[in-house]
mmCIF file of C-alpha atoms in Angstrom:
data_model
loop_
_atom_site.group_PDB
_atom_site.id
_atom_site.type_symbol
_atom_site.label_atom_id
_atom_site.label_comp_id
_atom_site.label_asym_id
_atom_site.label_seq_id
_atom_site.Cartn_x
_atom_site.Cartn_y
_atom_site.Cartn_z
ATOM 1 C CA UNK A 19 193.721 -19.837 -88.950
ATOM 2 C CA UNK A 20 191.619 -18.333 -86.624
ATOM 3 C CA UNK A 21 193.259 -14.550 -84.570
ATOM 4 C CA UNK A 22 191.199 -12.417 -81.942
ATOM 5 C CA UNK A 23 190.584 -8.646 -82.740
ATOM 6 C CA UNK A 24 193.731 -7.826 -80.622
ATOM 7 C CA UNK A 25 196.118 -10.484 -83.067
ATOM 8 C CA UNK A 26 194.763 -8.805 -86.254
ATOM 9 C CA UNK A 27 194.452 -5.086 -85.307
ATOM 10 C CA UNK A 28 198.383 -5.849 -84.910
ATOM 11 C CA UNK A 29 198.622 -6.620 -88.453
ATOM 12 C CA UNK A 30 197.783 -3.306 -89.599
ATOM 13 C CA UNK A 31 201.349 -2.560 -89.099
ATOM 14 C CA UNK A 32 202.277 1.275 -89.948
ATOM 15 C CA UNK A 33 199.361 1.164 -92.976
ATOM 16 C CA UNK A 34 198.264 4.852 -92.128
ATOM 17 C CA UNK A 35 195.078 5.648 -91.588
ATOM 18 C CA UNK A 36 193.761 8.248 -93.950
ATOM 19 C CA UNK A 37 190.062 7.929 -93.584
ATOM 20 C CA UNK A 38 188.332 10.745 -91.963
ATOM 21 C CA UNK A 39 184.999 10.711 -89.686
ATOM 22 C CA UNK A 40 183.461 12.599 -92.475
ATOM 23 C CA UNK A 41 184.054 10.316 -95.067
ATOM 24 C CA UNK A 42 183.556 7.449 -92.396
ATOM 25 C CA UNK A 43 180.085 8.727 -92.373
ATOM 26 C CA UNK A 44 179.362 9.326 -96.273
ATOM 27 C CA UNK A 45 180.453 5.578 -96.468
ATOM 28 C CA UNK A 46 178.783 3.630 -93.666
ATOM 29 C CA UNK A 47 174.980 2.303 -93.859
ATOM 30 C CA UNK A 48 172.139 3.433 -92.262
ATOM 31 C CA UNK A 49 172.061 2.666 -88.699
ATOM 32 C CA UNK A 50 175.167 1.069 -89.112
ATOM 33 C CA UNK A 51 178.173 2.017 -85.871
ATOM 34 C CA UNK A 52 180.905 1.182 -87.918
ATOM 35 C CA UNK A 53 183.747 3.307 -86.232
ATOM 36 C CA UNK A 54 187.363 4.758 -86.878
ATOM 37 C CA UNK A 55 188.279 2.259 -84.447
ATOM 38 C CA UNK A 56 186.895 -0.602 -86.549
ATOM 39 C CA UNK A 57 188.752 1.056 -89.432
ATOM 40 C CA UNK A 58 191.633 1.373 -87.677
ATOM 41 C CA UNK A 59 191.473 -2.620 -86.153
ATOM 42 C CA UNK A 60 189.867 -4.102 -88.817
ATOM 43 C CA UNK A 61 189.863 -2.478 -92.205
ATOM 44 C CA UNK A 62 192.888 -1.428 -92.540
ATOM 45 C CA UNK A 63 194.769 -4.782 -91.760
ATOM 46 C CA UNK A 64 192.994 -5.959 -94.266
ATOM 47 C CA UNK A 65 193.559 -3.469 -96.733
ATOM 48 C CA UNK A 66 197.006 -4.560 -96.834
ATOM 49 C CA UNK A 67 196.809 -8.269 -96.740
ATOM 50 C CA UNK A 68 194.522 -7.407 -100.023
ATOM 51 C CA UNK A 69 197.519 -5.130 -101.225
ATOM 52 C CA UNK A 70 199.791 -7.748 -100.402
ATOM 53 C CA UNK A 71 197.097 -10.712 -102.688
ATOM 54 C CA UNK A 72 196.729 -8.270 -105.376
ATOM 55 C CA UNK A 73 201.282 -7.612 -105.996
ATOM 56 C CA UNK A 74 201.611 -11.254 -105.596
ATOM 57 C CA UNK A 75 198.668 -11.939 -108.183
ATOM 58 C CA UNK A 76 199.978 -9.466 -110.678
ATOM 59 C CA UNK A 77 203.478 -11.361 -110.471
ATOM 60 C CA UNK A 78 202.146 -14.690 -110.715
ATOM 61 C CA UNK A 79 199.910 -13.203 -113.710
ATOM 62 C CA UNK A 80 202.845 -11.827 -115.635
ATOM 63 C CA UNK A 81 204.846 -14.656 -115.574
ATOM 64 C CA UNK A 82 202.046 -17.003 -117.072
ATOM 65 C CA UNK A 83 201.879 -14.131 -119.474
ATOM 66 C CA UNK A 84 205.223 -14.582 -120.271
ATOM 67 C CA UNK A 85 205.474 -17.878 -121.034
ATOM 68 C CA UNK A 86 202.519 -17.605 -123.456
ATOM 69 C CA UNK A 87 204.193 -14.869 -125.019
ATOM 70 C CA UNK A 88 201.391 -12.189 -124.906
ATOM 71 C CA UNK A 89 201.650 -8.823 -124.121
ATOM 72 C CA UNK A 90 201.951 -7.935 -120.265
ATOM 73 C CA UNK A 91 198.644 -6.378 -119.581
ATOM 74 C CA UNK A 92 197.107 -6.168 -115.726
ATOM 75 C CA UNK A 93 194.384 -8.284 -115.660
ATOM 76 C CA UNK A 94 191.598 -6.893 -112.545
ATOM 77 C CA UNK A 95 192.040 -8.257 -109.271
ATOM 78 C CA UNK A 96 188.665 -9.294 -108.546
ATOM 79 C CA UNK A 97 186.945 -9.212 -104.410
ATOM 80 C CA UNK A 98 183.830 -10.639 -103.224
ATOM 81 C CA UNK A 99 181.969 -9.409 -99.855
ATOM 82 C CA UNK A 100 179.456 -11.891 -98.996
ATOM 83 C CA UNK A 101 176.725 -12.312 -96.257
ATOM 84 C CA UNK A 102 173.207 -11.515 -95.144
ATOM 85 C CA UNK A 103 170.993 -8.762 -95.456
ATOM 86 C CA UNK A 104 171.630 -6.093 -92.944
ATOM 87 C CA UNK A 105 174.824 -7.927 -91.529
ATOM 88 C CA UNK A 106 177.057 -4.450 -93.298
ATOM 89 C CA UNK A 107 178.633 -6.088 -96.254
ATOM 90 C CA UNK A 108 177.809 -2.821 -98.350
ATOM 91 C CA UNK A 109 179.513 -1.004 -95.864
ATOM 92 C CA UNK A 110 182.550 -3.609 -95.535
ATOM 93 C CA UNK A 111 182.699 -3.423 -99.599
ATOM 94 C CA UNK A 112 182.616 0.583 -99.340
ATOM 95 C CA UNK A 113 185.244 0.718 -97.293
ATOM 96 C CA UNK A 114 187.569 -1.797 -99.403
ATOM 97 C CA UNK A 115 186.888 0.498 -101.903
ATOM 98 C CA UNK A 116 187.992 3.249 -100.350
ATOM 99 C CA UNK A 117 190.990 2.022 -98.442
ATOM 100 C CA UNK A 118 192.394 0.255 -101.438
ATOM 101 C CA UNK A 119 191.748 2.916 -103.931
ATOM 102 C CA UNK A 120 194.456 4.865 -101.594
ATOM 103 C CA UNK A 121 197.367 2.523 -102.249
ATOM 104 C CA UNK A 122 199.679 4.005 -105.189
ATOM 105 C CA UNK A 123 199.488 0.453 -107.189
ATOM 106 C CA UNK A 124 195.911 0.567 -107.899
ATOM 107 C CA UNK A 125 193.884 3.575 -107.694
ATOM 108 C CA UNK A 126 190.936 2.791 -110.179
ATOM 109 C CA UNK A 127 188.846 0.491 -107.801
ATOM 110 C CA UNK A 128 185.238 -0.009 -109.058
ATOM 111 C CA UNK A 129 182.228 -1.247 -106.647
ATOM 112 C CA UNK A 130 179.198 -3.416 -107.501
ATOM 113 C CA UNK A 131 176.283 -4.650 -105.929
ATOM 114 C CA UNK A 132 174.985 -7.899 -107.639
ATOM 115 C CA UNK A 133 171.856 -6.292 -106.535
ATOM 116 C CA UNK A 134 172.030 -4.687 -110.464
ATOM 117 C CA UNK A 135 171.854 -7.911 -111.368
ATOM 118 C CA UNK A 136 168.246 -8.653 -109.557
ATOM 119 C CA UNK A 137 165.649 -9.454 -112.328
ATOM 120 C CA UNK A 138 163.319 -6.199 -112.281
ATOM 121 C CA UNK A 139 159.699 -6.824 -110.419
ATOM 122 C CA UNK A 140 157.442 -6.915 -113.601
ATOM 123 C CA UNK A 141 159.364 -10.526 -114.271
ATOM 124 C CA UNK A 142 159.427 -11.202 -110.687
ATOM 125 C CA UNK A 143 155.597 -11.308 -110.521
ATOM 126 C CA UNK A 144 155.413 -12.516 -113.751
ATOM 127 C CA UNK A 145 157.711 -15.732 -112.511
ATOM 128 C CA UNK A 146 155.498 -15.568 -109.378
ATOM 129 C CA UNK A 147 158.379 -15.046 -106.949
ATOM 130 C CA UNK A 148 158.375 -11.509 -105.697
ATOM 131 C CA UNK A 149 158.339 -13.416 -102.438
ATOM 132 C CA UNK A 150 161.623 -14.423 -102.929
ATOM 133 C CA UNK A 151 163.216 -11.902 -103.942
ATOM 134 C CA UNK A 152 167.129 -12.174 -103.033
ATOM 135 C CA UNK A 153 166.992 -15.920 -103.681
ATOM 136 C CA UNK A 154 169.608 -17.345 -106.180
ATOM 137 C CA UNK A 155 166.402 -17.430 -108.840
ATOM 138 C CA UNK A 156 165.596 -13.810 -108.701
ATOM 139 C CA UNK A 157 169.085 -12.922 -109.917
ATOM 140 C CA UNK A 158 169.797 -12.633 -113.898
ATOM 141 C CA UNK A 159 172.777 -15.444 -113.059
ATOM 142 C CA UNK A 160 173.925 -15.532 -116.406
ATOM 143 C CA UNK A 161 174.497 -11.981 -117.055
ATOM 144 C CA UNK A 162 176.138 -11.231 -113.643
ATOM 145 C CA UNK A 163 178.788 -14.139 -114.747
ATOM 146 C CA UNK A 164 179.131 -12.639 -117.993
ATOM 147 C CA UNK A 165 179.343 -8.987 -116.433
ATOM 148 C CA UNK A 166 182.579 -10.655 -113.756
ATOM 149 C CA UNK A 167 184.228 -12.742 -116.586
ATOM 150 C CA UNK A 168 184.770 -10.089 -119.067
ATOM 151 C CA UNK A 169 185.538 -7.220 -116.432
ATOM 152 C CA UNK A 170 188.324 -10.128 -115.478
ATOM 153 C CA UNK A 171 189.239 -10.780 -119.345
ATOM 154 C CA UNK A 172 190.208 -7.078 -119.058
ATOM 155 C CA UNK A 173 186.908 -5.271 -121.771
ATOM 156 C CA UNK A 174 187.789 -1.714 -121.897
ATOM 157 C CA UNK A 175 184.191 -0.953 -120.456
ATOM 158 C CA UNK A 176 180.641 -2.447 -119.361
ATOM 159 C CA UNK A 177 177.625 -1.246 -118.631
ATOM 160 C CA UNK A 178 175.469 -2.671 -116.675
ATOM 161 C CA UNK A 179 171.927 -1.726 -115.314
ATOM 162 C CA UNK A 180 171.019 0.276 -112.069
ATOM 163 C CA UNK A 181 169.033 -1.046 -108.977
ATOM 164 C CA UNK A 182 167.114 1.536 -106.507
ATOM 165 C CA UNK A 183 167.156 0.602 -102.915
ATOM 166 C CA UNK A 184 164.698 3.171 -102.984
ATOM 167 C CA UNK A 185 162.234 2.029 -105.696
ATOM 168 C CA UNK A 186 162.808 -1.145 -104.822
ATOM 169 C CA UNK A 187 163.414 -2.326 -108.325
ATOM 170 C CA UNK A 188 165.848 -1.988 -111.533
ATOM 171 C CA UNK A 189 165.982 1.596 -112.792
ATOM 172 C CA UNK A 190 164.636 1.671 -116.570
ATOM 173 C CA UNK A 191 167.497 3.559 -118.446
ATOM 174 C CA UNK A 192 169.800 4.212 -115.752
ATOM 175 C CA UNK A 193 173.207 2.382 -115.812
ATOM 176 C CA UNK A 194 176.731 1.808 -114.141
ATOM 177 C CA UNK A 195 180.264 1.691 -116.450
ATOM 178 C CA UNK A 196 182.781 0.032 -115.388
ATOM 179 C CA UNK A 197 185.922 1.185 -116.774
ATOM 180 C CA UNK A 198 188.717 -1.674 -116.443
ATOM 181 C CA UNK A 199 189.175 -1.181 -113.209
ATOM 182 C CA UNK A 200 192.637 -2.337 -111.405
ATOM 183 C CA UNK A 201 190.099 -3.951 -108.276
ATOM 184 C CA UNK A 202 186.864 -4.539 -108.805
ATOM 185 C CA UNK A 203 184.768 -5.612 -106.278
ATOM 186 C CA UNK A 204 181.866 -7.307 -106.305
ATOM 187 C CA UNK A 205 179.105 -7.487 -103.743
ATOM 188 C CA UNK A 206 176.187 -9.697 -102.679
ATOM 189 C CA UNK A 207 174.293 -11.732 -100.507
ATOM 190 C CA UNK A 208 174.866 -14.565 -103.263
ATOM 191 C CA UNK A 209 178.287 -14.137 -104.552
ATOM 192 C CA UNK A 210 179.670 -17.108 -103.438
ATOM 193 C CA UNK A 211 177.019 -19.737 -104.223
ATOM 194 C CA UNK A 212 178.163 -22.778 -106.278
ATOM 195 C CA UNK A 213 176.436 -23.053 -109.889
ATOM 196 C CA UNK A 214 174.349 -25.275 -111.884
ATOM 197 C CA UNK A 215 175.849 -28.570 -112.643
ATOM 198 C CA UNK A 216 178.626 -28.477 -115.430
ATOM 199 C CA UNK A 217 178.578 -24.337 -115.198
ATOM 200 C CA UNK A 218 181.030 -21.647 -114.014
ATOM 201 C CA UNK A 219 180.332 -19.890 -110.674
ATOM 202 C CA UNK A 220 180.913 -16.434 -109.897
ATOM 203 C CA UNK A 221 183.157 -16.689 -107.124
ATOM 204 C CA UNK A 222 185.431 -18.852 -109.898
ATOM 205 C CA UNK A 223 186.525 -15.293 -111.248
ATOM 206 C CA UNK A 224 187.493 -14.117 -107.360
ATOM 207 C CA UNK A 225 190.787 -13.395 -106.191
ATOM 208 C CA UNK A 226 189.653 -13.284 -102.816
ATOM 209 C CA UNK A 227 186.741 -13.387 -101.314
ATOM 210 C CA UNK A 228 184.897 -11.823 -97.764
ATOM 211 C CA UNK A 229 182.487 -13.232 -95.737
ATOM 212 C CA UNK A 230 180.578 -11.005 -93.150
ATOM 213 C CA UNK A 231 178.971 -12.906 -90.512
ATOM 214 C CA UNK A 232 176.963 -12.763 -87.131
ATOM 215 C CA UNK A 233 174.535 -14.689 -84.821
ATOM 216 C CA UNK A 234 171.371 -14.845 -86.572
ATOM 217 C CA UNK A 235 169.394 -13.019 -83.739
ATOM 218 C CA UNK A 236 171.543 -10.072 -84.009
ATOM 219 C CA UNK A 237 171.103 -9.845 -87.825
ATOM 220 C CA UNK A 238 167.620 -9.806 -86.958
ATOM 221 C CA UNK A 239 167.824 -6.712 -84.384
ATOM 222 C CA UNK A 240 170.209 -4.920 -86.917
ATOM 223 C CA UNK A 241 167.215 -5.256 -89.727
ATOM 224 C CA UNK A 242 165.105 -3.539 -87.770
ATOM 225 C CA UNK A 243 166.876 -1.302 -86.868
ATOM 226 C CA UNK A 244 167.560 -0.740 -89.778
ATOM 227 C CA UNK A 245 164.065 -0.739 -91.045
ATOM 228 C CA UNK A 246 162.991 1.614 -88.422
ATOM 229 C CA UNK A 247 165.373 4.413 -89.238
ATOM 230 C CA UNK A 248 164.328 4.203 -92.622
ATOM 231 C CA UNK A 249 160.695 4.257 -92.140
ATOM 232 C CA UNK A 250 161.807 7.696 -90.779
ATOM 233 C CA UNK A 251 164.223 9.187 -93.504
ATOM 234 C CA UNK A 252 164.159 7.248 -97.134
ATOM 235 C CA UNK A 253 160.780 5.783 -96.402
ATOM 236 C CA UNK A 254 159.184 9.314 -96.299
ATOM 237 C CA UNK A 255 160.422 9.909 -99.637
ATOM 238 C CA UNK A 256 157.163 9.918 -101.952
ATOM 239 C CA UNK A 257 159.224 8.031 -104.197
ATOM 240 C CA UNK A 258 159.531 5.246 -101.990
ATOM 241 C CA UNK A 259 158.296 2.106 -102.878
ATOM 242 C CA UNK A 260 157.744 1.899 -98.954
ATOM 243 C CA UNK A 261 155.999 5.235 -98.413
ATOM 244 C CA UNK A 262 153.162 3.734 -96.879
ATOM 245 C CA UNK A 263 155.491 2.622 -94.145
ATOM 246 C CA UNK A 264 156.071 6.209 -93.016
ATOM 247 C CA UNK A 265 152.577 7.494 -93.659
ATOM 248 C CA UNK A 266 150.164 5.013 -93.330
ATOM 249 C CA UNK A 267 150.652 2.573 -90.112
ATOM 250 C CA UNK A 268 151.930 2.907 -86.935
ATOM 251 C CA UNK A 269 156.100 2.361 -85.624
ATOM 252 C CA UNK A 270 154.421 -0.798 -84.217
ATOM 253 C CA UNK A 271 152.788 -1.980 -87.121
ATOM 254 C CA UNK A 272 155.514 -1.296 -89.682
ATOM 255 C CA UNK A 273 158.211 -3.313 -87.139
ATOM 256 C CA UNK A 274 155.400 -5.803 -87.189
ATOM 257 C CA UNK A 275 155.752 -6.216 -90.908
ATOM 258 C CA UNK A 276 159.247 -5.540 -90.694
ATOM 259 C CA UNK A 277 159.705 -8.982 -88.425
ATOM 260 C CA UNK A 278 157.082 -10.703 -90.422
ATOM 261 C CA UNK A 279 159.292 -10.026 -93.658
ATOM 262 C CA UNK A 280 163.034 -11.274 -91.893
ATOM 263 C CA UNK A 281 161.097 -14.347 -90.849
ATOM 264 C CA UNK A 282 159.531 -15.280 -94.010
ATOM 265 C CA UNK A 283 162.295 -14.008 -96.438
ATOM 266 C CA UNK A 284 165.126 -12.791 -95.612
ATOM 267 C CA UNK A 285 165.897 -15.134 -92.232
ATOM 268 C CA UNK A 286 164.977 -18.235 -94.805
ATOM 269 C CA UNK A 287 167.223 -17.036 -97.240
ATOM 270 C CA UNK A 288 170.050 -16.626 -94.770
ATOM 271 C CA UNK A 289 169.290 -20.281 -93.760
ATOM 272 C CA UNK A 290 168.932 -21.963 -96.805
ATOM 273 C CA UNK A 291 171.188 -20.227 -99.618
ATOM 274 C CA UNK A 292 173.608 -17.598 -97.191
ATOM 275 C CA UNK A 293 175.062 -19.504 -94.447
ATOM 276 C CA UNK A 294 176.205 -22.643 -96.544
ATOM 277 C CA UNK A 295 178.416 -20.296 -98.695
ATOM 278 C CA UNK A 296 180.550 -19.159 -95.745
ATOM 279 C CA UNK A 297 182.783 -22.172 -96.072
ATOM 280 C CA UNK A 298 183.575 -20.599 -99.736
ATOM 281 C CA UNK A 299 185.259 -17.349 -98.206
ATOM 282 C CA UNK A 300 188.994 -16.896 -98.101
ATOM 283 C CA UNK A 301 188.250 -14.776 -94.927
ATOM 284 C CA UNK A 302 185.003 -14.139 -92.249
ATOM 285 C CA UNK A 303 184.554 -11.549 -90.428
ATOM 286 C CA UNK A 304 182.954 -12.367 -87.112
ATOM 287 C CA UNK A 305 180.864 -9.536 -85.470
ATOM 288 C CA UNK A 306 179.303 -9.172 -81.762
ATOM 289 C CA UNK A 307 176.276 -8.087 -81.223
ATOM 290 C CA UNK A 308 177.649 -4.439 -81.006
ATOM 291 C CA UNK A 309 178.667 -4.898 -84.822
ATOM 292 C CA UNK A 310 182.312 -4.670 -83.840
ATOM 293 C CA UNK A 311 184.527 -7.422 -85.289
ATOM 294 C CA UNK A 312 185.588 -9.712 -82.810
ATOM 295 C CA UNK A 313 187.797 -12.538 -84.368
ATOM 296 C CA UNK A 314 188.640 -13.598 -88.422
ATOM 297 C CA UNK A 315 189.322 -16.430 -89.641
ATOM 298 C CA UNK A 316 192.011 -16.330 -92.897
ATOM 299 C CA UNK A 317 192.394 -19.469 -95.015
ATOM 300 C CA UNK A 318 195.727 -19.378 -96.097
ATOM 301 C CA UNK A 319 195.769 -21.752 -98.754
#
């Protein structure tokens, strides 16, 4: 079923909202407008439809548990948050994170970008596809699957490795542990592709999963946007593996490069390996061009 902005902000019933402007801020992405209001109309309806998935899940759990006889252990409630670059999935996943962490049932909630999963760039140019980076095949697949399936199996803790937006590759001896979380969620521009023939998928181990979507053209104004304000804050940061961005060319030439790279990459991606997944999603999120949510569409089966 398909309901307006107006239809679901009126599902947030009296879920209060706790979030404050300065958390809003710590949370959101850069040069991303995401508002109380959008909170308020948005997030937190959601936040208890999830609430309301994640009681009935534990139930249904616990019974099977009960007829196998084995001890009556929570098993994770798993989320995915899918869509394209620069459309705000991080921030929709932050905020799910946030928001659900508050409810008294499950307050361990544990966040992760499959972006930890991205094969580091010394095997990307080994492959000869650091061109493609964020395609399906620059992803360690099988170790992401692994990572979801025993998280879901309920392992006490994992570890799994670190990715820098700012070095623009996999950290060498930096990690993430997840501690059996109550929620985990997971999220990625390729979450909810299908697998190989005859091979589990990672959105098989979902509970629920989120698809955040928009025109393409406004995707495209958001990632340069986006690209812009970084080339002015992160970008200066010697560490950068985009320094020369901020130093070296002009604003002209790095939104040059920065429309050169959408069309060639990212904007194929979208096309080709993104956009077919959306059927996949128990729920999209439609956004204007003013990044505020205008209609979602639940499946309710």
């Amino acid at each position: 079923m398909e309901l307006d902005r107006p239809a679901w902000a009126a599902l947030r019933a009296a879920t209060p909202l706790s979030l404050t402007e300065a958390e809003l801020e710590i949370l959101r992405g850069t040069a991303d407008p995401t508002s109380l209001d959008e909170v308020r109309d948005i997030y937190l309806p959601l936040s208890r439809l999830l609430n309301l998935y994640v009681k009935a899940t534990r139930q249904r759990h616990s019974a099977v548990r009960g007829f196998l006889g084995e001890t009556d252990r929570p098993m994770p409630f798993v989320i995915g948050v899918a869509g394209s670059v620069a459309v705000g999935k991080s921030t929709t996943a932050r905020l799910l994170r946030a928001l659900l962490a508050q409810w008294p049932d499950h307050p361990n909630v544990e966040l992760v970008s499959t972006d930890n999963f991205l094969y580091p760039n010394a095997v990307l140019q080994e492959r000869g596809i650091m061109n493609r980076k964020g395609f399906p095949e620059s992803y360690d697949r099988r170790a992401l699957v692994r990572f979801v399936s025993e998280v879901k199996a309920g392992a006490a803790q994992r570890v799994i490795p670190v990715y820098s937006h700012l070095a623009y590759d996999i950290q060498p001896g930096e990690t993430q542990t997840v501690h059996r979380p109550d929620i985990l969620v997971v999220e990625g521009i390729n979450v909810l592709q299908p697998p190989p023939m005859g091979r589990l998928a990672l959105s098989d181990f979902f509970d629920f999963s989120i698809y955040v979507d928009a025109k393409a053209e406004n995707i495209r104004a958001w990632y340069l946007d986006r690209f812009l304000a970084l080339r002015r804050t992160a970008f200066e940061d010697p560490r950068s593996y985009f320094h020369s961005m901020a130093t070296s060319v002009s604003e002209q030439e790095a939104r040059e490069f920065a429309l050169s790279t959408w069309r060639s990459i990212n904007e194929v991606n979208l096309v080709e390996n993104i956009i077919p997944t959306r059927p996949r999603a128990t729920l999209v999120l439609y956004k204007g061009e003013d990044h505020r949510v205008r209609r979602v569409r639940l499946r309710k089966t």
